[in-house]
JSON list of C-alpha atoms in Angstrom, two decimals:
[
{"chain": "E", "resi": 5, "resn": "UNK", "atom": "CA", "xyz": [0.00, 0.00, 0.00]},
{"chain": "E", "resi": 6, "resn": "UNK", "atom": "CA", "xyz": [1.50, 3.36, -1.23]},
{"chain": "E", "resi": 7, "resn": "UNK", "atom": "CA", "xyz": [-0.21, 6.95, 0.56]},
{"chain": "E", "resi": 8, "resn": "UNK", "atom": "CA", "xyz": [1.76, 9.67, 1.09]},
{"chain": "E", "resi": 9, "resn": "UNK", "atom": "CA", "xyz": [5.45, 7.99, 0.04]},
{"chain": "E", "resi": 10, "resn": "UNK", "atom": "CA", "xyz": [4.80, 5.60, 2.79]},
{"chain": "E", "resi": 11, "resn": "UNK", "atom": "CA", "xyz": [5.59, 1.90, 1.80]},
{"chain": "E", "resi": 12, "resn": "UNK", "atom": "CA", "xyz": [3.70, -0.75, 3.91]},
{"chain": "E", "resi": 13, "resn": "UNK", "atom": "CA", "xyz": [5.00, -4.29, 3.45]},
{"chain": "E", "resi": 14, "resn": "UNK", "atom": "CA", "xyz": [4.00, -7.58, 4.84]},
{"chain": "E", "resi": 15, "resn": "UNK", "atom": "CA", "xyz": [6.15, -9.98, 5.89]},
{"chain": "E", "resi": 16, "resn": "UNK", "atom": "CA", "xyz": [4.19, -13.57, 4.95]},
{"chain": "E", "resi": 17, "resn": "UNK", "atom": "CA", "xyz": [5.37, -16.83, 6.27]},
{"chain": "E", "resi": 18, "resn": "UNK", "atom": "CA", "xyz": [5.18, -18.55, 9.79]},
{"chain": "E", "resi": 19, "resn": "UNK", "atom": "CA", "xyz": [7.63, -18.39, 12.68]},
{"chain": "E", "resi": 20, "resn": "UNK", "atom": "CA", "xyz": [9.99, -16.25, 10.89]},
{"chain": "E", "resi": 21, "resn": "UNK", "atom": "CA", "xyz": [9.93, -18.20, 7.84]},
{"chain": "E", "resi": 22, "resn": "UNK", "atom": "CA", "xyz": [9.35, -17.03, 4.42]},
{"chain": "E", "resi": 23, "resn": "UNK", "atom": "CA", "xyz": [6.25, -19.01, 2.39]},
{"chain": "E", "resi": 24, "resn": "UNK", "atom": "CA", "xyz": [7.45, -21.04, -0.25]},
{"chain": "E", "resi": 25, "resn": "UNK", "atom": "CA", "xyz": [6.87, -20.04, -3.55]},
{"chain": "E", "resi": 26, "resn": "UNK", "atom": "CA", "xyz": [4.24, -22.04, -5.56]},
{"chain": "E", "resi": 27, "resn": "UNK", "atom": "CA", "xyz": [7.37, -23.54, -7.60]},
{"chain": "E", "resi": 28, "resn": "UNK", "atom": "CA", "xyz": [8.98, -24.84, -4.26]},
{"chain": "E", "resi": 29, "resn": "UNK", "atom": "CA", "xyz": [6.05, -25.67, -2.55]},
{"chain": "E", "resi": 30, "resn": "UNK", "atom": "CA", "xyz": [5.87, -29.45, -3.17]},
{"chain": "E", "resi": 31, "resn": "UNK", "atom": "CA", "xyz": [1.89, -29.47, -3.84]},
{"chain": "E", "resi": 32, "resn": "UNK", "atom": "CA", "xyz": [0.30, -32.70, -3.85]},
{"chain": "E", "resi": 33, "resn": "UNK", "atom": "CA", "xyz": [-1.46, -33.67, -6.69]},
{"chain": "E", "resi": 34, "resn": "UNK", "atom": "CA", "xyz": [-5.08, -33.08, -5.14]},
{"chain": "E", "resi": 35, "resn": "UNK", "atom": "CA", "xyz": [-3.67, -29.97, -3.79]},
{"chain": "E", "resi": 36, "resn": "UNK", "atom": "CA", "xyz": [-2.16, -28.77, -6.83]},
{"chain": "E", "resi": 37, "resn": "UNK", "atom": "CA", "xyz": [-5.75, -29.17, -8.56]},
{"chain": "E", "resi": 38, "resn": "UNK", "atom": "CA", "xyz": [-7.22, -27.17, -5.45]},
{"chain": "E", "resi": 39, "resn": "UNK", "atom": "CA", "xyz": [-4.63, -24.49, -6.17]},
{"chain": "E", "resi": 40, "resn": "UNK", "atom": "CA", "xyz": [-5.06, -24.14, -9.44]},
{"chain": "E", "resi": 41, "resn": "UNK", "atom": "CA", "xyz": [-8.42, -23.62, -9.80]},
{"chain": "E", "resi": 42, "resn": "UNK", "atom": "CA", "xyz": [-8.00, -21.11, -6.54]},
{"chain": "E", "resi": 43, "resn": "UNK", "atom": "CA", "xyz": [-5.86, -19.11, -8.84]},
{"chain": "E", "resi": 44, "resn": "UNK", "atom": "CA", "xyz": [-8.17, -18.94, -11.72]},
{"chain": "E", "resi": 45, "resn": "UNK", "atom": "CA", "xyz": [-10.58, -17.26, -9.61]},
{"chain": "E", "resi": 46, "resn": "UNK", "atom": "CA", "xyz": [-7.92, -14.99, -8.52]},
{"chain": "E", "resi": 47, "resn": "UNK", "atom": "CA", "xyz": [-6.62, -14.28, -12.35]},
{"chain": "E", "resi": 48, "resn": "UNK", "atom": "CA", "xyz": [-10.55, -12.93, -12.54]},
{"chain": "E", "resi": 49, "resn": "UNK", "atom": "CA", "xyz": [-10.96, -11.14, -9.35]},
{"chain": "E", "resi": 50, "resn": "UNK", "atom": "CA", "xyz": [-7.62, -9.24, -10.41]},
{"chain": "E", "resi": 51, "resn": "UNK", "atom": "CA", "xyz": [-9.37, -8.40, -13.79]},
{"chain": "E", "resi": 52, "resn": "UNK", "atom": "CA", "xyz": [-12.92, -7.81, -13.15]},
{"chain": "E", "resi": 53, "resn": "UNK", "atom": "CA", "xyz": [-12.46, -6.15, -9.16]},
{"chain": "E", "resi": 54, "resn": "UNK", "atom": "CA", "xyz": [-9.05, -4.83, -9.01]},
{"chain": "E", "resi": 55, "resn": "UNK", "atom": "CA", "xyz": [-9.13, -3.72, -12.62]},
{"chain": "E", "resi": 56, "resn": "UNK", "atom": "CA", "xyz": [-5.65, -5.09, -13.31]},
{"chain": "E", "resi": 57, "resn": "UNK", "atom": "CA", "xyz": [-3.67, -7.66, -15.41]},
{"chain": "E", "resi": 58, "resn": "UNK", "atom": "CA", "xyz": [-0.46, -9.18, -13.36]},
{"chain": "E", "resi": 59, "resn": "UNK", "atom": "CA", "xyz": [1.75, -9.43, -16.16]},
{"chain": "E", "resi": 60, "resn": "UNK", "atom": "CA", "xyz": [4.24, -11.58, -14.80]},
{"chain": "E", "resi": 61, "resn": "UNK", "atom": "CA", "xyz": [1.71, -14.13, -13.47]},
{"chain": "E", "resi": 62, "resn": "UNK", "atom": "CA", "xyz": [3.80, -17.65, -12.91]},
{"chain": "E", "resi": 63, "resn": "UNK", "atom": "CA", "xyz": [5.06, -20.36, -10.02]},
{"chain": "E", "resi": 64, "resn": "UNK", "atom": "CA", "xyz": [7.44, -17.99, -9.08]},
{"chain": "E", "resi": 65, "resn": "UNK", "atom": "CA", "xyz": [5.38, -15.00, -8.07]},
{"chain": "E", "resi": 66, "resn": "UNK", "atom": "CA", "xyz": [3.09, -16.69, -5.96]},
{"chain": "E", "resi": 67, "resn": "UNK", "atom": "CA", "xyz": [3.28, -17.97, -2.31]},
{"chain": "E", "resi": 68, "resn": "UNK", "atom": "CA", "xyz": [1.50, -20.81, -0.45]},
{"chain": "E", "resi": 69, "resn": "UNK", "atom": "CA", "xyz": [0.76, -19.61, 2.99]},
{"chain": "E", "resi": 70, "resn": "UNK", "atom": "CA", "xyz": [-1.55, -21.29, 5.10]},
{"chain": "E", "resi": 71, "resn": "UNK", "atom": "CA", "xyz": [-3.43, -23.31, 1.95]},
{"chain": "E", "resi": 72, "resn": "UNK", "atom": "CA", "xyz": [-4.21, -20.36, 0.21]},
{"chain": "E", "resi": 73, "resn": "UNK", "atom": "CA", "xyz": [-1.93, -18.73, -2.65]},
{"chain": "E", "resi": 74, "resn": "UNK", "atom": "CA", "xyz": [-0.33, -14.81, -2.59]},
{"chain": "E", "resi": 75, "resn": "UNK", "atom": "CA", "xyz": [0.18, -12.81, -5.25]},
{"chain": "E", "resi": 76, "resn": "UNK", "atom": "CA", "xyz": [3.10, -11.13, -5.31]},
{"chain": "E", "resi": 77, "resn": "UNK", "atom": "CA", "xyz": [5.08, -8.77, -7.53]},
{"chain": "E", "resi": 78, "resn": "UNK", "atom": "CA", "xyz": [2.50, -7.02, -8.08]},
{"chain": "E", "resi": 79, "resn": "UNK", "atom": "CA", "xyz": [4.43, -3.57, -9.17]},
{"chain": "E", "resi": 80, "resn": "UNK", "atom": "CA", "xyz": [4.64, -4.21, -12.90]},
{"chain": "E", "resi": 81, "resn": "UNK", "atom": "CA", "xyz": [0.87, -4.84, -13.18]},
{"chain": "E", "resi": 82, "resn": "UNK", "atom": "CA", "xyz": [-1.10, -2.47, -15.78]},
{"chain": "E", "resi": 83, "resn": "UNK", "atom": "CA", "xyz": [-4.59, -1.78, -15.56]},
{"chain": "E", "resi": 84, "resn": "UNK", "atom": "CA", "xyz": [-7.08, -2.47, -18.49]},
{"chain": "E", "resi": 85, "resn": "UNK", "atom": "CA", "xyz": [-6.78, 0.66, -20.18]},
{"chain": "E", "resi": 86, "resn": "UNK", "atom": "CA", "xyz": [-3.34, -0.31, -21.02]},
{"chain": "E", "resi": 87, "resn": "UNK", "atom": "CA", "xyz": [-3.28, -0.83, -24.85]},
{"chain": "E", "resi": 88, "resn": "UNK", "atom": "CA", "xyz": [-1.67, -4.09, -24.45]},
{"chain": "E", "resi": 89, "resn": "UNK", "atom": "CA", "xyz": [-3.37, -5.61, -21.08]},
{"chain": "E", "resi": 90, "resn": "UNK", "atom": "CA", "xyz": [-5.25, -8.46, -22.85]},
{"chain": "E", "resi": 91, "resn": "UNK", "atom": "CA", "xyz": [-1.90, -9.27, -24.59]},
{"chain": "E", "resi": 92, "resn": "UNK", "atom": "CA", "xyz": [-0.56, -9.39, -21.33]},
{"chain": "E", "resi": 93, "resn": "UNK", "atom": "CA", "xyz": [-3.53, -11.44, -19.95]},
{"chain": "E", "resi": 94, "resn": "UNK", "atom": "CA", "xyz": [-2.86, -14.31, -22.44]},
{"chain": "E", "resi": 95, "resn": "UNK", "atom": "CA", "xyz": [0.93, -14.22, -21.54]},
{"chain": "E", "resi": 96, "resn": "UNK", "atom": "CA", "xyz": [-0.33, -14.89, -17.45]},
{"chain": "E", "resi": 97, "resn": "UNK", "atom": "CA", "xyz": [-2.91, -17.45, -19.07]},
{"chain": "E", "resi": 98, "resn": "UNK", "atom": "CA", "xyz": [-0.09, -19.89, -20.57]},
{"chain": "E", "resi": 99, "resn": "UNK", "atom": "CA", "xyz": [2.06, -19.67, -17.66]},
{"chain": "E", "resi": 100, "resn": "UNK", "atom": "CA", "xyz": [-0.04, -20.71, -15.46]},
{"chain": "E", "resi": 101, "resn": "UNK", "atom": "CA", "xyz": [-2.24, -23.35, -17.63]},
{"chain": "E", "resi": 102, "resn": "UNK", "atom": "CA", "xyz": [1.83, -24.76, -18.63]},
{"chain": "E", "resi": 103, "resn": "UNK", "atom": "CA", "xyz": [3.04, -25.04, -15.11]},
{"chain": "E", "resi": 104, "resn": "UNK", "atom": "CA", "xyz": [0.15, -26.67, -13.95]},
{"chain": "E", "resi": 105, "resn": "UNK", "atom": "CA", "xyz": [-0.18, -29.27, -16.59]},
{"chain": "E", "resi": 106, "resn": "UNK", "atom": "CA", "xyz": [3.69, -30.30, -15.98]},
{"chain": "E", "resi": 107, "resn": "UNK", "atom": "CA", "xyz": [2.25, -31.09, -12.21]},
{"chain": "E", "resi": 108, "resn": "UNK", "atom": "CA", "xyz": [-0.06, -33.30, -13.80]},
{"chain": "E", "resi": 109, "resn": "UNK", "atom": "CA", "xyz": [-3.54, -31.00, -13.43]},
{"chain": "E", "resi": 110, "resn": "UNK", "atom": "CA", "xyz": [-6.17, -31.08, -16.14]},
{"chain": "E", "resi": 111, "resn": "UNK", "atom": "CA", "xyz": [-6.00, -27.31, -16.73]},
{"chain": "E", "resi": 112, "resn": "UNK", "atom": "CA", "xyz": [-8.26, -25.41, -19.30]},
{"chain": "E", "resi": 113, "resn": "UNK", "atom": "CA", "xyz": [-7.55, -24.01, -22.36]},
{"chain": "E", "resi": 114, "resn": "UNK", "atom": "CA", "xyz": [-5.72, -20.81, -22.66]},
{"chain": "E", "resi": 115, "resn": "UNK", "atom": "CA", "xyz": [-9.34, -19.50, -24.09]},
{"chain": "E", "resi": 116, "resn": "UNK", "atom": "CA", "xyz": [-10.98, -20.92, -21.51]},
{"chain": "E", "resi": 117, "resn": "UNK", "atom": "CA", "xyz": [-9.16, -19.28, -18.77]},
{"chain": "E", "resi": 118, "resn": "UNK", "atom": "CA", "xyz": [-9.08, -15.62, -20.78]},
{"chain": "E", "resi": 119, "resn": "UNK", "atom": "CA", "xyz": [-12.74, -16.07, -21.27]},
{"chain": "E", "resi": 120, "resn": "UNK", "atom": "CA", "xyz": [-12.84, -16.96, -17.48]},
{"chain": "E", "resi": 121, "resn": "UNK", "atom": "CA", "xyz": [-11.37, -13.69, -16.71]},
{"chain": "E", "resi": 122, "resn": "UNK", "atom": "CA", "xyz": [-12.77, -11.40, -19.12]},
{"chain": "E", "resi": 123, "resn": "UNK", "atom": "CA", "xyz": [-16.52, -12.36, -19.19]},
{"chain": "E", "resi": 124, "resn": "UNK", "atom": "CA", "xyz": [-18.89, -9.78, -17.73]},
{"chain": "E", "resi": 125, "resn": "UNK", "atom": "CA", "xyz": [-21.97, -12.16, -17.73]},
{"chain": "E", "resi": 126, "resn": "UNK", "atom": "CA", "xyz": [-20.03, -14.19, -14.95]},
{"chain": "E", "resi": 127, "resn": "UNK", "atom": "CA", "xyz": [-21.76, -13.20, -11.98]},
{"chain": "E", "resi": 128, "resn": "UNK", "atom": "CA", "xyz": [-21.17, -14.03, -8.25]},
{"chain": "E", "resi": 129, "resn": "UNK", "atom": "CA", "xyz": [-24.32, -15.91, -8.59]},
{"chain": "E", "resi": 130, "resn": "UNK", "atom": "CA", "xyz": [-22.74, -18.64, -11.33]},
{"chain": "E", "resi": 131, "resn": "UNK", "atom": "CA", "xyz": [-19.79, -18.22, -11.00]},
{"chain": "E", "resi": 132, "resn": "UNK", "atom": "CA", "xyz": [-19.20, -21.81, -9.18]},
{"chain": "E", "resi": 133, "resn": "UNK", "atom": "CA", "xyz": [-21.37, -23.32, -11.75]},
{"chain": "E", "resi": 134, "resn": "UNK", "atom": "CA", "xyz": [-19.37, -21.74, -14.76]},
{"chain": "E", "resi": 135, "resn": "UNK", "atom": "CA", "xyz": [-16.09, -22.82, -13.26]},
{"chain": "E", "resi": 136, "resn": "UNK", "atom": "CA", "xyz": [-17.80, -26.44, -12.47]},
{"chain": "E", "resi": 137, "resn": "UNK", "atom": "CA", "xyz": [-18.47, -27.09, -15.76]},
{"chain": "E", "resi": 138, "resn": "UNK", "atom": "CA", "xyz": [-14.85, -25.73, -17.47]},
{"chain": "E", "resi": 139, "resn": "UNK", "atom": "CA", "xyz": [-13.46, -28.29, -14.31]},
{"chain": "E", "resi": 140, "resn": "UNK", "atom": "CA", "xyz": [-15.78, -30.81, -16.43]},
{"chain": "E", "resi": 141, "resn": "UNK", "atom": "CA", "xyz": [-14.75, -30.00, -19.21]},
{"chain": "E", "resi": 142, "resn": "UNK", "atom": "CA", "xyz": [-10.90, -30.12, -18.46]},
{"chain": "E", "resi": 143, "resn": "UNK", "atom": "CA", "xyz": [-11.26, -33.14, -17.19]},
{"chain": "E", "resi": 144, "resn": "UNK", "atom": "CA", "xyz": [-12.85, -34.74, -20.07]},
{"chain": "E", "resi": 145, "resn": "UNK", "atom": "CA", "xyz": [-9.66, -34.29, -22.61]},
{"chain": "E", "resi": 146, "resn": "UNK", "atom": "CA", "xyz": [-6.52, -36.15, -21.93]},
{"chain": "E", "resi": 147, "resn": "UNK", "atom": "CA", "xyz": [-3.81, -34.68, -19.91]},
{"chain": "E", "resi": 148, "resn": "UNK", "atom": "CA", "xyz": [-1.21, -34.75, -23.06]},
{"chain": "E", "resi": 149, "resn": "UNK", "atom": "CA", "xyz": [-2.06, -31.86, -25.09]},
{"chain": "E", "resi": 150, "resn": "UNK", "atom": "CA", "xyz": [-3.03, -33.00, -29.22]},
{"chain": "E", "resi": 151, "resn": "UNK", "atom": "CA", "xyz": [-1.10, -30.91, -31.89]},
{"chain": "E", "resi": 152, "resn": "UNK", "atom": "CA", "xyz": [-4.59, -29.66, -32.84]},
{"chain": "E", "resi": 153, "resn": "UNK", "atom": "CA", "xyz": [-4.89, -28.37, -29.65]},
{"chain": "E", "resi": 154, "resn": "UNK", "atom": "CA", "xyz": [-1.54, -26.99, -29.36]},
{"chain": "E", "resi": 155, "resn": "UNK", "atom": "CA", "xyz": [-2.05, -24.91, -32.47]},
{"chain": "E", "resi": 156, "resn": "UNK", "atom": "CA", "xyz": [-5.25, -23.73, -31.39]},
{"chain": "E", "resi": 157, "resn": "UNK", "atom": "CA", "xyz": [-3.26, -22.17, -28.23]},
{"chain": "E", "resi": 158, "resn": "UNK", "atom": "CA", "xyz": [-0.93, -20.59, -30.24]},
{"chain": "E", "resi": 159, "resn": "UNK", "atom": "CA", "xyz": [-3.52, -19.22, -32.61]},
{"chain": "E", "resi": 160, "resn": "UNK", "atom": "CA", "xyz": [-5.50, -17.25, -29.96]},
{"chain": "E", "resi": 161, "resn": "UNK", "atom": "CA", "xyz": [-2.13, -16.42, -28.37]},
{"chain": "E", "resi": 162, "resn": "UNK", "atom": "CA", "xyz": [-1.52, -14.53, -31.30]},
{"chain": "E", "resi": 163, "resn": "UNK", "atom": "CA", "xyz": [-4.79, -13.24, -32.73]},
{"chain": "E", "resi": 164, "resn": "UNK", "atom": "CA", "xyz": [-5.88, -9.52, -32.26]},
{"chain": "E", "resi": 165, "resn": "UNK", "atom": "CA", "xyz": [-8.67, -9.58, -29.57]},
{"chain": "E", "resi": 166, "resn": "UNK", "atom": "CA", "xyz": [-10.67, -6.41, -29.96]},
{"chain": "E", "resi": 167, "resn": "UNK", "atom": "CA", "xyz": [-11.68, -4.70, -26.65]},
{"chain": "E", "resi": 168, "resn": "UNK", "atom": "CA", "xyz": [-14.66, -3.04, -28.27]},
{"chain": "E", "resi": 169, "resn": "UNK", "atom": "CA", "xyz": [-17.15, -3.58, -30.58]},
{"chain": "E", "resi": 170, "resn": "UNK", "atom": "CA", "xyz": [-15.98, -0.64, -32.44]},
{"chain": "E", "resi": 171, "resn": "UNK", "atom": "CA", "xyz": [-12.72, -2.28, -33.11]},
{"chain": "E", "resi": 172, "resn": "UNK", "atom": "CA", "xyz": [-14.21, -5.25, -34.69]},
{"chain": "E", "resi": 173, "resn": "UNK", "atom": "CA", "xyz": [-13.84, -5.06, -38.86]},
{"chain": "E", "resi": 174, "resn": "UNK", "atom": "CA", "xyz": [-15.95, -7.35, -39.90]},
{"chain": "E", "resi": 175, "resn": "UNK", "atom": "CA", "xyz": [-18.53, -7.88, -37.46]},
{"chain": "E", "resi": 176, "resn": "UNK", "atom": "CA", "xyz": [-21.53, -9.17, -39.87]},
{"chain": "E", "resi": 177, "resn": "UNK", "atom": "CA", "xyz": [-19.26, -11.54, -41.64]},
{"chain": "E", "resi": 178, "resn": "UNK", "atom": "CA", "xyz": [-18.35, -13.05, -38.14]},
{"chain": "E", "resi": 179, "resn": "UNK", "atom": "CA", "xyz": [-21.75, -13.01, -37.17]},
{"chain": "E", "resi": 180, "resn": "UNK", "atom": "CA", "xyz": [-23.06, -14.83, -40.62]},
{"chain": "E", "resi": 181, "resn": "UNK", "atom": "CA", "xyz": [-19.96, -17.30, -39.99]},
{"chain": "E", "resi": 182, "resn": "UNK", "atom": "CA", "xyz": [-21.58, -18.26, -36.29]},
{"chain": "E", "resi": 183, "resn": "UNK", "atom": "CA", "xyz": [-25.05, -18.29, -37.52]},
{"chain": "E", "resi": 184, "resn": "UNK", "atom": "CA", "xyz": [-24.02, -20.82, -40.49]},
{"chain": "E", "resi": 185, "resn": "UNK", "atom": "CA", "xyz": [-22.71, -23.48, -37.72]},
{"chain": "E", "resi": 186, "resn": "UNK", "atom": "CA", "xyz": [-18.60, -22.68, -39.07]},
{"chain": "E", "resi": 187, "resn": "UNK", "atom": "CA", "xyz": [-16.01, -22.68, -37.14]},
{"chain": "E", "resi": 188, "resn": "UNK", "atom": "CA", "xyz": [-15.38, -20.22, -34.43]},
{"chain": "E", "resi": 189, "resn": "UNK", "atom": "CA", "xyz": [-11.82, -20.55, -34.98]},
{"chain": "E", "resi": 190, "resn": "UNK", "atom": "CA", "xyz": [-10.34, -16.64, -35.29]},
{"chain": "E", "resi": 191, "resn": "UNK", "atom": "CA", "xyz": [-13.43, -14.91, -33.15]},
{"chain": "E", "resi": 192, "resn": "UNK", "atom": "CA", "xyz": [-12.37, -14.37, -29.66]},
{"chain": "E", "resi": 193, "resn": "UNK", "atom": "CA", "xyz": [-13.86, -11.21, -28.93]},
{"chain": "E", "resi": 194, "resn": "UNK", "atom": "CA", "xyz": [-17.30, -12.31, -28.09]},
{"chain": "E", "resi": 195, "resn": "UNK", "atom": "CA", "xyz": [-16.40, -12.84, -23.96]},
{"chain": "E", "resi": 196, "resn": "UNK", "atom": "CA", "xyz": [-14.66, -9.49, -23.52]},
{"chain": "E", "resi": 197, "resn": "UNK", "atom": "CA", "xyz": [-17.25, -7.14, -25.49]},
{"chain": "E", "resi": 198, "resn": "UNK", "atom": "CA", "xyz": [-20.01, -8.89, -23.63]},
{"chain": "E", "resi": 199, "resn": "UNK", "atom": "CA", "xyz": [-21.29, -10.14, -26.55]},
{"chain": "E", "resi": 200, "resn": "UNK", "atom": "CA", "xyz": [-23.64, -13.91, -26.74]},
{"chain": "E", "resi": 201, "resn": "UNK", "atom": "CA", "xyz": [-21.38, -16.46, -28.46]},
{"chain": "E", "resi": 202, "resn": "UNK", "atom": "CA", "xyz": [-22.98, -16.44, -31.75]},
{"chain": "E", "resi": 203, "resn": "UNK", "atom": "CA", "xyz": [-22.84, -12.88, -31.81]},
{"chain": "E", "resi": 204, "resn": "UNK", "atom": "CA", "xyz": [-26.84, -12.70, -32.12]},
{"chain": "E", "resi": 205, "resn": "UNK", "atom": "CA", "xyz": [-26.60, -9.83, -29.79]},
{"chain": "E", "resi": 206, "resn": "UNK", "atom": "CA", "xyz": [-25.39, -8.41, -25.95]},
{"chain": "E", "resi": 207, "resn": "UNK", "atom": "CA", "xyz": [-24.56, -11.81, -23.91]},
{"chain": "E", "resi": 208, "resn": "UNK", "atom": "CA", "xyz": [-26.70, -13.28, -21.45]},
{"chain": "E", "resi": 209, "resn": "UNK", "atom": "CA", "xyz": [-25.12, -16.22, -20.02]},
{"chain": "E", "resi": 210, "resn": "UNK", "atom": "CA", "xyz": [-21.30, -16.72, -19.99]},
{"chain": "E", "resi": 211, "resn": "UNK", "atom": "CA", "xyz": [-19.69, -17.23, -23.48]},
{"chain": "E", "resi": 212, "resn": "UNK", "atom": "CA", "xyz": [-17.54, -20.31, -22.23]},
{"chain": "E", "resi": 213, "resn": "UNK", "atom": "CA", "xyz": [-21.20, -22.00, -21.93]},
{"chain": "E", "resi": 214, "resn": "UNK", "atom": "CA", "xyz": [-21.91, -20.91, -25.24]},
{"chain": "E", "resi": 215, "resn": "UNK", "atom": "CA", "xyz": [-18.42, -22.02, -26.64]},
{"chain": "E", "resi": 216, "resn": "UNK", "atom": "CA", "xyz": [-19.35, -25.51, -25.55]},
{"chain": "E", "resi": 217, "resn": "UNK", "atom": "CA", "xyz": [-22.97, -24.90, -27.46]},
{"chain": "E", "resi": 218, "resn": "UNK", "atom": "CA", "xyz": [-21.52, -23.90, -30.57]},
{"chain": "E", "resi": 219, "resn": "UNK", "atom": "CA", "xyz": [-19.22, -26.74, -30.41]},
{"chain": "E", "resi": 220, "resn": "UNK", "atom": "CA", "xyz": [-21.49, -29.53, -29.90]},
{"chain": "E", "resi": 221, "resn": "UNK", "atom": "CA", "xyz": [-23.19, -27.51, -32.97]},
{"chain": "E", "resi": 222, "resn": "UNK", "atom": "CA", "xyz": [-20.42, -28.11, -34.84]},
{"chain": "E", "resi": 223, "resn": "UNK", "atom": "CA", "xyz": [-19.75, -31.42, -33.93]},
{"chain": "E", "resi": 224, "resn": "UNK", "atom": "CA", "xyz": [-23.34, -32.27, -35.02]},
{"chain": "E", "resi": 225, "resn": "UNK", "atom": "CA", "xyz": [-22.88, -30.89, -38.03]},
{"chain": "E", "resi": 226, "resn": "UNK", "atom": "CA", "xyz": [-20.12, -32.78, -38.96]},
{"chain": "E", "resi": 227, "resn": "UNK", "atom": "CA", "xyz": [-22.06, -36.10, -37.63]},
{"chain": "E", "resi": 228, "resn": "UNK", "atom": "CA", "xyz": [-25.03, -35.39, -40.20]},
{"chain": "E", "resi": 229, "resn": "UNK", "atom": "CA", "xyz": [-22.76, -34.61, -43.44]},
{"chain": "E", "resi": 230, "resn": "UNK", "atom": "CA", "xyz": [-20.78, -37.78, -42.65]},
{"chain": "E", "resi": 231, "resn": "UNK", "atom": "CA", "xyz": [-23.39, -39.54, -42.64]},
{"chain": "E", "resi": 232, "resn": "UNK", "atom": "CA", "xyz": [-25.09, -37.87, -45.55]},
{"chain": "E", "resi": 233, "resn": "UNK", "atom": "CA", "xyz": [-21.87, -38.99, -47.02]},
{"chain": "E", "resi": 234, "resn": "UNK", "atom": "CA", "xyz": [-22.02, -42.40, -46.14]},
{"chain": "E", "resi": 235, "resn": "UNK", "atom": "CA", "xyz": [-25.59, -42.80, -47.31]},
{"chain": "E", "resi": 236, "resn": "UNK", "atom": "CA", "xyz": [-24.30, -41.38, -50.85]},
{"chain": "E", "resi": 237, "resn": "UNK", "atom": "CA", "xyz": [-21.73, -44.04, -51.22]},
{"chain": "E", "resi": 238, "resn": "UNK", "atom": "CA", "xyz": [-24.08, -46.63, -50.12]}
]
């Protein structure tokens, strides 16, 4: 806490002893779970009630004290109005999502996470459920990433993520895309402009439910022309 030139500082640790960092700490398996999904909640309370993005979010800037994590480092942190925050957001997305799958935790997607963060239609009132079913859904794919999935990382890792609607160039043809049952692949702006998933208009239920709508869509889709297919060659 900064007033007036005056630095307050914390000491945290027990008996004179500093907490281990979350890279030291030695987790358990079931505890490393608990922990991670402890700090996805925190990766959205730092975006959506502290109005900030860490930017150097990773096993080495947080503490295990007590069964709980602290954040530390907190200095180089921007707030949103900072023209690259969501760049930045990724960036803490991937480090945590990599060090957690090395300790053997069915993380989510980098997406899934970001989405996590960013969505205003997450409420305190589903929140728990929302983050119930992402747990469900991480623990539905195997632990060992696929190369599709890999690229699909690096693709939104990359990909300009407008902050406004107003940014957005082509916002009908993404829109028609959606509505069509295509891929979603290259539209990641629908959680952080508040937007529904198909882009049919202003969001109201979180877009990581609607992500795992328009993906059963999809995989539907592709179910019916394979079989249309099928019946062809027959």
């Amino acid at each position: 806490l900064l007033r007036l030139h005056v630095l307050v500082m914390e000491f945290i640790g027990s008996e004179g002893v500093a907490a281990p960092r979350l890279k030291d700490a030695g987790l358990p398996l079931a505890k490393l779970c608990s922990a991670y999904y402890q700090l996805v909640r925190i990766v959205r309370q730092l975006y959506q009630q502290c109005r900030l993005v860490h930017c150097d979010l990773s096993e080495y800037n947080i503490l295990v004290h007590q069964g709980a994590l602290v954040i530390i480092d907190v200095s180089q942190a921007v707030d949103l109005d900072h023209p690259k925050a969501l760049d930045f957001l990724r960036e803490d997305c991937a480090h945590v999502n990599d060090f957690f799958r090395r300790g053997g935790v069915a993380v989510l997607t980098n997406r899934e996470l970001f989405d996590f963060a960013v969505d205003p239609n997450i409420t305190p009132e589903n929140e728990t459920h929302v983050l119930e079913e992402l747990q469900q859904r991480a623990g539905s794919r195997p632990l060992e990433r696929s190369a599709e999935a890999e690229v699909a990382d690096a693709v939104f890792q990359q990909a300009f993520i407008p902050r406004k609607l107003d940014e957005v160039y082509h916002y009908e043809r993404d829109r028609d895309r959606l509505a069509a049952g295509d891929s979603s692949e290259g539209i990641y702006y629908q959680a952080v402009t508040g937007m529904s998933h198909d882009l049919s208009g202003a969001g109201q239920r979180p877009a990581v439910l609607g992500q795992q709508q328009q993906q059963q869509q999809e995989l539907s889709g592709d179910l019916q022309q394979q079989q249309q297919q099928q019946g062809m060659s027959d």
